[in-house]
Amino acid sequence: MGKVLVGLATKPIEKIEVTLMGRAAEVEARPVSVAALIGVLSGQFSTPVNRVNAENIAKRQGIALVESKTEETEDYLSLIKVTGHCADHSIMLAGTLLGGCHPRLVCIDQFDIEVVPVGTLLVTQHDDKPGVISAISSVLGNANINISRMQVGTADEQQLAMAVISVSEPLTEDLLQQLCHIPAVHKAIQINL
């Protein structure tokens, strides 16, 4: 979840909130929070980030960590929410384990969407109207990029949708720009997990 969070952030993350909900609240929060920090920080430093040094590196980078637990949950028996706060916006992710061993992201900000968090993910935010997914798929198909999974979620009060697409290989910067030039696409972000 930390890698997805930093991939979606447009500015440096200043604070991370980790909330354990439902059955997840029965375990210690610190290992989960440290795992989120490792995801956010990994790949940014010459020193490998691990369970031992993650909190110290986060403090040096000015990233505050807030943990909480609640027995209440929303739609799932066990849920973990990770919220990253940047200077001008926040990003909220919610995740769970299906069957106790299959990780899934189930919400990104206001979009309810079920994502298998592995490999290379293409995340688009676009107008919720016909033809957009077809246009995105055409760009990928023309570049010989295979789609292995795709999930689309909508925001109730807005005319926006989000697609999270698992692709066979990383996209070039040129290909990302082609996707951003589709009139209905507001942004296209690639996250390598």
PDB file of C-alpha atoms in Angstrom:
ATOM      1  CA  MET A   1       0.000   0.000   0.000  1.00  0.00           C
ATOM      2  CA  GLY A   2       2.914   2.327   0.692  1.00  0.00           C
ATOM      3  CA  LYS A   3       4.276   1.900  -2.849  1.00  0.00           C
ATOM      4  CA  VAL A   4       0.861   2.645  -4.340  1.00  0.00           C
ATOM      5  CA  LEU A   5       0.488   5.660  -2.051  1.00  0.00           C
ATOM      6  CA  VAL A   6       3.788   7.225  -3.093  1.00  0.00           C
ATOM      7  CA  GLY A   7       3.039   6.392  -6.735  1.00  0.00           C
ATOM      8  CA  LEU A   8      -0.202   8.373  -6.588  1.00  0.00           C
ATOM      9  CA  ALA A   9       1.238  11.328  -4.660  1.00  0.00           C
ATOM     10  CA  THR A  10       2.014  14.410  -6.726  1.00  0.00           C
ATOM     11  CA  LYS A  11       4.007  16.064  -3.916  1.00  0.00           C
ATOM     12  CA  PRO A  12       6.138  14.728  -1.044  1.00  0.00           C
ATOM     13  CA  ILE A  13       4.190  12.925   1.675  1.00  0.00           C
ATOM     14  CA  GLU A  14       4.352  14.771   5.001  1.00  0.00           C
ATOM     15  CA  LYS A  15       2.211  12.501   7.174  1.00  0.00           C
ATOM     16  CA  ILE A  16       1.000   8.910   7.000  1.00  0.00           C
ATOM     17  CA  GLU A  17      -2.035   7.721   8.930  1.00  0.00           C
ATOM     18  CA  VAL A  18      -2.509   3.979   9.383  1.00  0.00           C
ATOM     19  CA  THR A  19      -5.862   2.758  10.700  1.00  0.00           C
ATOM     20  CA  LEU A  20      -6.536  -0.895  11.529  1.00  0.00           C
ATOM     21  CA  MET A  21     -10.246  -1.703  11.398  1.00  0.00           C
ATOM     22  CA  GLY A  22     -12.346  -4.702  12.412  1.00  0.00           C
ATOM     23  CA  ARG A  23     -10.316  -7.871  12.944  1.00  0.00           C
ATOM     24  CA  ALA A  24      -7.164  -6.102  11.780  1.00  0.00           C
ATOM     25  CA  ALA A  25      -7.384  -4.056  14.993  1.00  0.00           C
ATOM     26  CA  GLU A  26      -6.580  -7.232  16.953  1.00  0.00           C
ATOM     27  CA  VAL A  27      -2.925  -7.149  15.831  1.00  0.00           C
ATOM     28  CA  GLU A  28      -0.152  -4.727  16.711  1.00  0.00           C
ATOM     29  CA  ALA A  29      -0.292  -1.580  14.585  1.00  0.00           C
ATOM     30  CA  ARG A  30       3.457  -0.894  14.486  1.00  0.00           C
ATOM     31  CA  PRO A  31       4.501  -3.711  12.075  1.00  0.00           C
ATOM     32  CA  VAL A  32       1.743  -2.657   9.650  1.00  0.00           C
ATOM     33  CA  SER A  33       2.732   1.013   9.907  1.00  0.00           C
ATOM     34  CA  VAL A  34       6.407   0.225   9.397  1.00  0.00           C
ATOM     35  CA  ALA A  35       5.538  -1.875   6.325  1.00  0.00           C
ATOM     36  CA  ALA A  36       3.646   1.141   4.916  1.00  0.00           C
ATOM     37  CA  LEU A  37       6.679   3.355   5.598  1.00  0.00           C
ATOM     38  CA  ILE A  38       8.970   0.869   3.854  1.00  0.00           C
ATOM     39  CA  GLY A  39       6.711   0.975   0.792  1.00  0.00           C
ATOM     40  CA  VAL A  40       6.699   4.768   0.758  1.00  0.00           C
ATOM     41  CA  LEU A  41      10.450   5.120   1.264  1.00  0.00           C
ATOM     42  CA  SER A  42      11.903   2.174  -0.671  1.00  0.00           C
ATOM     43  CA  GLY A  43      13.787   2.993  -3.839  1.00  0.00           C
ATOM     44  CA  GLN A  44      14.381   6.615  -2.831  1.00  0.00           C
ATOM     45  CA  PHE A  45      17.691   6.190  -0.989  1.00  0.00           C
ATOM     46  CA  SER A  46      21.035   4.508  -1.576  1.00  0.00           C
ATOM     47  CA  THR A  47      20.560   2.678   1.738  1.00  0.00           C
ATOM     48  CA  PRO A  48      17.956  -0.106   1.644  1.00  0.00           C
ATOM     49  CA  VAL A  49      14.900   0.730   3.762  1.00  0.00           C
ATOM     50  CA  ASN A  50      13.898  -2.030   6.186  1.00  0.00           C
ATOM     51  CA  ARG A  51      11.986  -2.678   9.429  1.00  0.00           C
ATOM     52  CA  VAL A  52      14.952  -1.513  11.489  1.00  0.00           C
ATOM     53  CA  ASN A  53      15.603   1.868   9.865  1.00  0.00           C
ATOM     54  CA  ALA A  54      12.267   2.865   8.280  1.00  0.00           C
ATOM     55  CA  GLU A  55      11.007   4.980  11.195  1.00  0.00           C
ATOM     56  CA  ASN A  56      14.302   6.877  11.537  1.00  0.00           C
ATOM     57  CA  ILE A  57      14.479   7.571   7.800  1.00  0.00           C
ATOM     58  CA  ALA A  58      10.852   8.780   7.839  1.00  0.00           C
ATOM     59  CA  LYS A  59      11.596  11.150  10.737  1.00  0.00           C
ATOM     60  CA  ARG A  60      14.652  12.544   8.926  1.00  0.00           C
ATOM     61  CA  GLN A  61      12.457  13.125   5.863  1.00  0.00           C
ATOM     62  CA  GLY A  62       9.870  14.952   7.988  1.00  0.00           C
ATOM     63  CA  ILE A  63       7.204  12.280   7.607  1.00  0.00           C
ATOM     64  CA  ALA A  64       4.961  11.980  10.668  1.00  0.00           C
ATOM     65  CA  LEU A  65       3.301   8.647  11.470  1.00  0.00           C
ATOM     66  CA  VAL A  66      -0.117   8.372  13.123  1.00  0.00           C
ATOM     67  CA  GLU A  67      -1.632   5.015  14.095  1.00  0.00           C
ATOM     68  CA  SER A  68      -5.149   4.159  15.201  1.00  0.00           C
ATOM     69  CA  LYS A  69      -7.387   1.143  15.690  1.00  0.00           C
ATOM     70  CA  THR A  70     -11.123   0.611  15.737  1.00  0.00           C
ATOM     71  CA  GLU A  71     -13.264  -2.481  15.995  1.00  0.00           C
ATOM     72  CA  GLU A  72     -15.725  -0.886  13.589  1.00  0.00           C
ATOM     73  CA  THR A  73     -15.272  -1.571   9.903  1.00  0.00           C
ATOM     74  CA  GLU A  74     -16.815  -0.668   6.580  1.00  0.00           C
ATOM     75  CA  ASP A  75     -18.051  -3.604   4.466  1.00  0.00           C
ATOM     76  CA  TYR A  76     -15.133  -5.914   5.386  1.00  0.00           C
ATOM     77  CA  LEU A  77     -14.328  -8.010   8.450  1.00  0.00           C
ATOM     78  CA  SER A  78     -10.769  -6.715   8.389  1.00  0.00           C
ATOM     79  CA  LEU A  79      -9.588  -3.513   6.745  1.00  0.00           C
ATOM     80  CA  ILE A  80      -6.439  -1.400   6.757  1.00  0.00           C
ATOM     81  CA  LYS A  81      -6.582   2.242   5.720  1.00  0.00           C
ATOM     82  CA  VAL A  82      -3.441   4.146   4.839  1.00  0.00           C
ATOM     83  CA  THR A  83      -3.755   7.870   4.206  1.00  0.00           C
ATOM     84  CA  GLY A  84      -0.895   9.979   2.916  1.00  0.00           C
ATOM     85  CA  HIS A  85      -1.064  13.721   3.482  1.00  0.00           C
ATOM     86  CA  CYS A  86       0.820  15.991   1.090  1.00  0.00           C
ATOM     87  CA  ALA A  87       1.004  19.788   1.171  1.00  0.00           C
ATOM     88  CA  ASP A  88      -2.147  20.295  -0.888  1.00  0.00           C
ATOM     89  CA  HIS A  89      -4.013  16.979  -0.928  1.00  0.00           C
ATOM     90  CA  SER A  90      -4.480  13.601   0.733  1.00  0.00           C
ATOM     91  CA  ILE A  91      -4.640  10.107  -0.735  1.00  0.00           C
ATOM     92  CA  MET A  92      -6.540   7.328   1.030  1.00  0.00           C
ATOM     93  CA  LEU A  93      -6.109   3.639   0.295  1.00  0.00           C
ATOM     94  CA  ALA A  94      -8.012   0.787   1.925  1.00  0.00           C
ATOM     95  CA  GLY A  95      -6.943  -2.815   1.693  1.00  0.00           C
ATOM     96  CA  THR A  96      -7.860  -6.235   2.989  1.00  0.00           C
ATOM     97  CA  LEU A  97      -6.880  -9.886   2.679  1.00  0.00           C
ATOM     98  CA  LEU A  98      -9.401 -12.046   0.842  1.00  0.00           C
ATOM     99  CA  GLY A  99      -9.509 -15.537   2.289  1.00  0.00           C
ATOM    100  CA  GLY A 100      -6.835 -14.472   4.749  1.00  0.00           C
ATOM    101  CA  CYS A 101      -4.023 -14.569   2.167  1.00  0.00           C
ATOM    102  CA  HIS A 102      -4.935 -12.687  -1.050  1.00  0.00           C
ATOM    103  CA  PRO A 103      -4.137  -8.950  -0.724  1.00  0.00           C
ATOM    104  CA  ARG A 104      -6.518  -6.512  -2.378  1.00  0.00           C
ATOM    105  CA  LEU A 105      -6.826  -2.770  -2.524  1.00  0.00           C
ATOM    106  CA  VAL A 106     -10.550  -2.117  -2.201  1.00  0.00           C
ATOM    107  CA  CYS A 107     -10.688   1.671  -2.239  1.00  0.00           C
ATOM    108  CA  ILE A 108      -8.569   4.501  -3.642  1.00  0.00           C
ATOM    109  CA  ASP A 109      -9.809   7.878  -2.424  1.00  0.00           C
ATOM    110  CA  GLN A 110     -13.538   8.006  -3.238  1.00  0.00           C
ATOM    111  CA  PHE A 111     -13.349   5.150  -5.762  1.00  0.00           C
ATOM    112  CA  ASP A 112     -14.474   1.674  -4.645  1.00  0.00           C
ATOM    113  CA  ILE A 113     -12.298  -0.586  -6.767  1.00  0.00           C
ATOM    114  CA  GLU A 114     -10.807  -4.050  -6.221  1.00  0.00           C
ATOM    115  CA  VAL A 115      -7.158  -4.219  -7.261  1.00  0.00           C
ATOM    116  CA  VAL A 116      -4.633  -7.066  -7.091  1.00  0.00           C
ATOM    117  CA  PRO A 117      -1.507  -5.123  -6.026  1.00  0.00           C
ATOM    118  CA  VAL A 118       1.216  -6.850  -8.081  1.00  0.00           C
ATOM    119  CA  GLY A 119       3.321  -6.062 -11.137  1.00  0.00           C
ATOM    120  CA  THR A 120       2.936  -2.882 -13.157  1.00  0.00           C
ATOM    121  CA  LEU A 121      -0.265  -0.924 -12.610  1.00  0.00           C
ATOM    122  CA  LEU A 122      -1.579   1.829 -14.852  1.00  0.00           C
ATOM    123  CA  VAL A 123      -3.928   4.134 -12.941  1.00  0.00           C
ATOM    124  CA  THR A 124      -6.103   6.567 -14.874  1.00  0.00           C
ATOM    125  CA  GLN A 125      -8.608   9.106 -13.708  1.00  0.00           C
ATOM    126  CA  HIS A 126     -11.037  10.045 -16.438  1.00  0.00           C
ATOM    127  CA  ASP A 127     -14.525  11.215 -17.301  1.00  0.00           C
ATOM    128  CA  ASP A 128     -17.151   8.541 -16.700  1.00  0.00           C
ATOM    129  CA  LYS A 129     -18.494   8.259 -20.224  1.00  0.00           C
ATOM    130  CA  PRO A 130     -18.613   5.694 -23.039  1.00  0.00           C
ATOM    131  CA  GLY A 131     -15.547   5.101 -25.178  1.00  0.00           C
ATOM    132  CA  VAL A 132     -12.830   6.084 -22.690  1.00  0.00           C
ATOM    133  CA  ILE A 133     -11.822   2.523 -21.740  1.00  0.00           C
ATOM    134  CA  SER A 134     -11.822   1.607 -25.435  1.00  0.00           C
ATOM    135  CA  ALA A 135      -9.490   4.526 -26.221  1.00  0.00           C
ATOM    136  CA  ILE A 136      -7.122   3.556 -23.382  1.00  0.00           C
ATOM    137  CA  SER A 137      -7.151  -0.094 -24.499  1.00  0.00           C
ATOM    138  CA  SER A 138      -6.440   0.921 -28.101  1.00  0.00           C
ATOM    139  CA  VAL A 139      -3.346   2.891 -27.101  1.00  0.00           C
ATOM    140  CA  LEU A 140      -2.067  -0.068 -25.088  1.00  0.00           C
ATOM    141  CA  GLY A 141      -2.940  -2.595 -27.805  1.00  0.00           C
ATOM    142  CA  ASN A 142      -1.228  -0.559 -30.527  1.00  0.00           C
ATOM    143  CA  ALA A 143       1.930  -0.616 -28.375  1.00  0.00           C
ATOM    144  CA  ASN A 144       1.676  -4.411 -27.868  1.00  0.00           C
ATOM    145  CA  ILE A 145       1.026  -3.952 -24.134  1.00  0.00           C
ATOM    146  CA  ASN A 146      -1.149  -6.765 -22.796  1.00  0.00           C
ATOM    147  CA  ILE A 147      -3.820  -6.072 -20.170  1.00  0.00           C
ATOM    148  CA  SER A 148      -3.901  -8.872 -17.601  1.00  0.00           C
ATOM    149  CA  ARG A 149      -6.472  -7.296 -15.242  1.00  0.00           C
ATOM    150  CA  MET A 150      -8.634  -4.193 -15.284  1.00  0.00           C
ATOM    151  CA  GLN A 151     -10.933  -2.702 -12.695  1.00  0.00           C
ATOM    152  CA  VAL A 152     -12.969   0.466 -13.046  1.00  0.00           C
ATOM    153  CA  GLY A 153     -14.653   2.361 -10.231  1.00  0.00           C
ATOM    154  CA  THR A 154     -16.798   5.487 -10.256  1.00  0.00           C
ATOM    155  CA  ALA A 155     -17.251   8.291  -7.756  1.00  0.00           C
ATOM    156  CA  ASP A 156     -20.912   8.625  -6.801  1.00  0.00           C
ATOM    157  CA  GLU A 157     -21.195  12.384  -6.614  1.00  0.00           C
ATOM    158  CA  GLN A 158     -18.946  13.164  -9.580  1.00  0.00           C
ATOM    159  CA  GLN A 159     -18.830  12.198 -13.233  1.00  0.00           C
ATOM    160  CA  LEU A 160     -15.360  10.715 -12.736  1.00  0.00           C
ATOM    161  CA  ALA A 161     -14.049   7.184 -12.986  1.00  0.00           C
ATOM    162  CA  MET A 162     -10.781   5.478 -12.113  1.00  0.00           C
ATOM    163  CA  ALA A 163      -9.292   2.525 -13.932  1.00  0.00           C
ATOM    164  CA  VAL A 164      -6.518   0.386 -12.491  1.00  0.00           C
ATOM    165  CA  ILE A 165      -5.017  -1.737 -15.243  1.00  0.00           C
ATOM    166  CA  SER A 166      -2.421  -4.481 -14.710  1.00  0.00           C
ATOM    167  CA  VAL A 167      -0.173  -4.457 -17.751  1.00  0.00           C
ATOM    168  CA  SER A 168       2.374  -6.955 -19.058  1.00  0.00           C
ATOM    169  CA  GLU A 169       5.292  -4.528 -19.085  1.00  0.00           C
ATOM    170  CA  PRO A 170       6.138  -0.979 -17.991  1.00  0.00           C
ATOM    171  CA  LEU A 171       4.968   1.838 -20.236  1.00  0.00           C
ATOM    172  CA  THR A 172       7.358   4.356 -21.768  1.00  0.00           C
ATOM    173  CA  GLU A 173       6.976   8.040 -20.958  1.00  0.00           C
ATOM    174  CA  ASP A 174       5.784   8.573 -24.545  1.00  0.00           C
ATOM    175  CA  LEU A 175       3.027   6.008 -24.079  1.00  0.00           C
ATOM    176  CA  LEU A 176       1.906   7.632 -20.814  1.00  0.00           C
ATOM    177  CA  GLN A 177       1.735  10.962 -22.653  1.00  0.00           C
ATOM    178  CA  GLN A 178      -0.399   9.388 -25.391  1.00  0.00           C
ATOM    179  CA  LEU A 179      -2.844   8.237 -22.711  1.00  0.00           C
ATOM    180  CA  CYS A 180      -2.911  11.708 -21.142  1.00  0.00           C
ATOM    181  CA  HIS A 181      -3.745  13.205 -24.548  1.00  0.00           C
ATOM    182  CA  ILE A 182      -6.999  11.236 -24.735  1.00  0.00           C
ATOM    183  CA  PRO A 183      -9.517  14.093 -24.226  1.00  0.00           C
ATOM    184  CA  ALA A 184     -11.458  12.441 -21.384  1.00  0.00           C
ATOM    185  CA  VAL A 185      -8.354  11.274 -19.448  1.00  0.00           C
ATOM    186  CA  HIS A 186      -7.330  13.662 -16.663  1.00  0.00           C
ATOM    187  CA  LYS A 187      -4.241  11.742 -15.568  1.00  0.00           C
ATOM    188  CA  ALA A 188      -2.394   8.495 -16.162  1.00  0.00           C
ATOM    189  CA  ILE A 189       0.122   7.207 -13.615  1.00  0.00           C
ATOM    190  CA  GLN A 190       2.271   4.092 -13.718  1.00  0.00           C
ATOM    191  CA  ILE A 191       3.152   2.253 -10.491  1.00  0.00           C
ATOM    192  CA  ASN A 192       5.686  -0.575 -10.442  1.00  0.00           C
ATOM    193  CA  LEU A 193       5.217  -2.920  -7.482  1.00  0.00           C
TER     194      LEU A 193
END
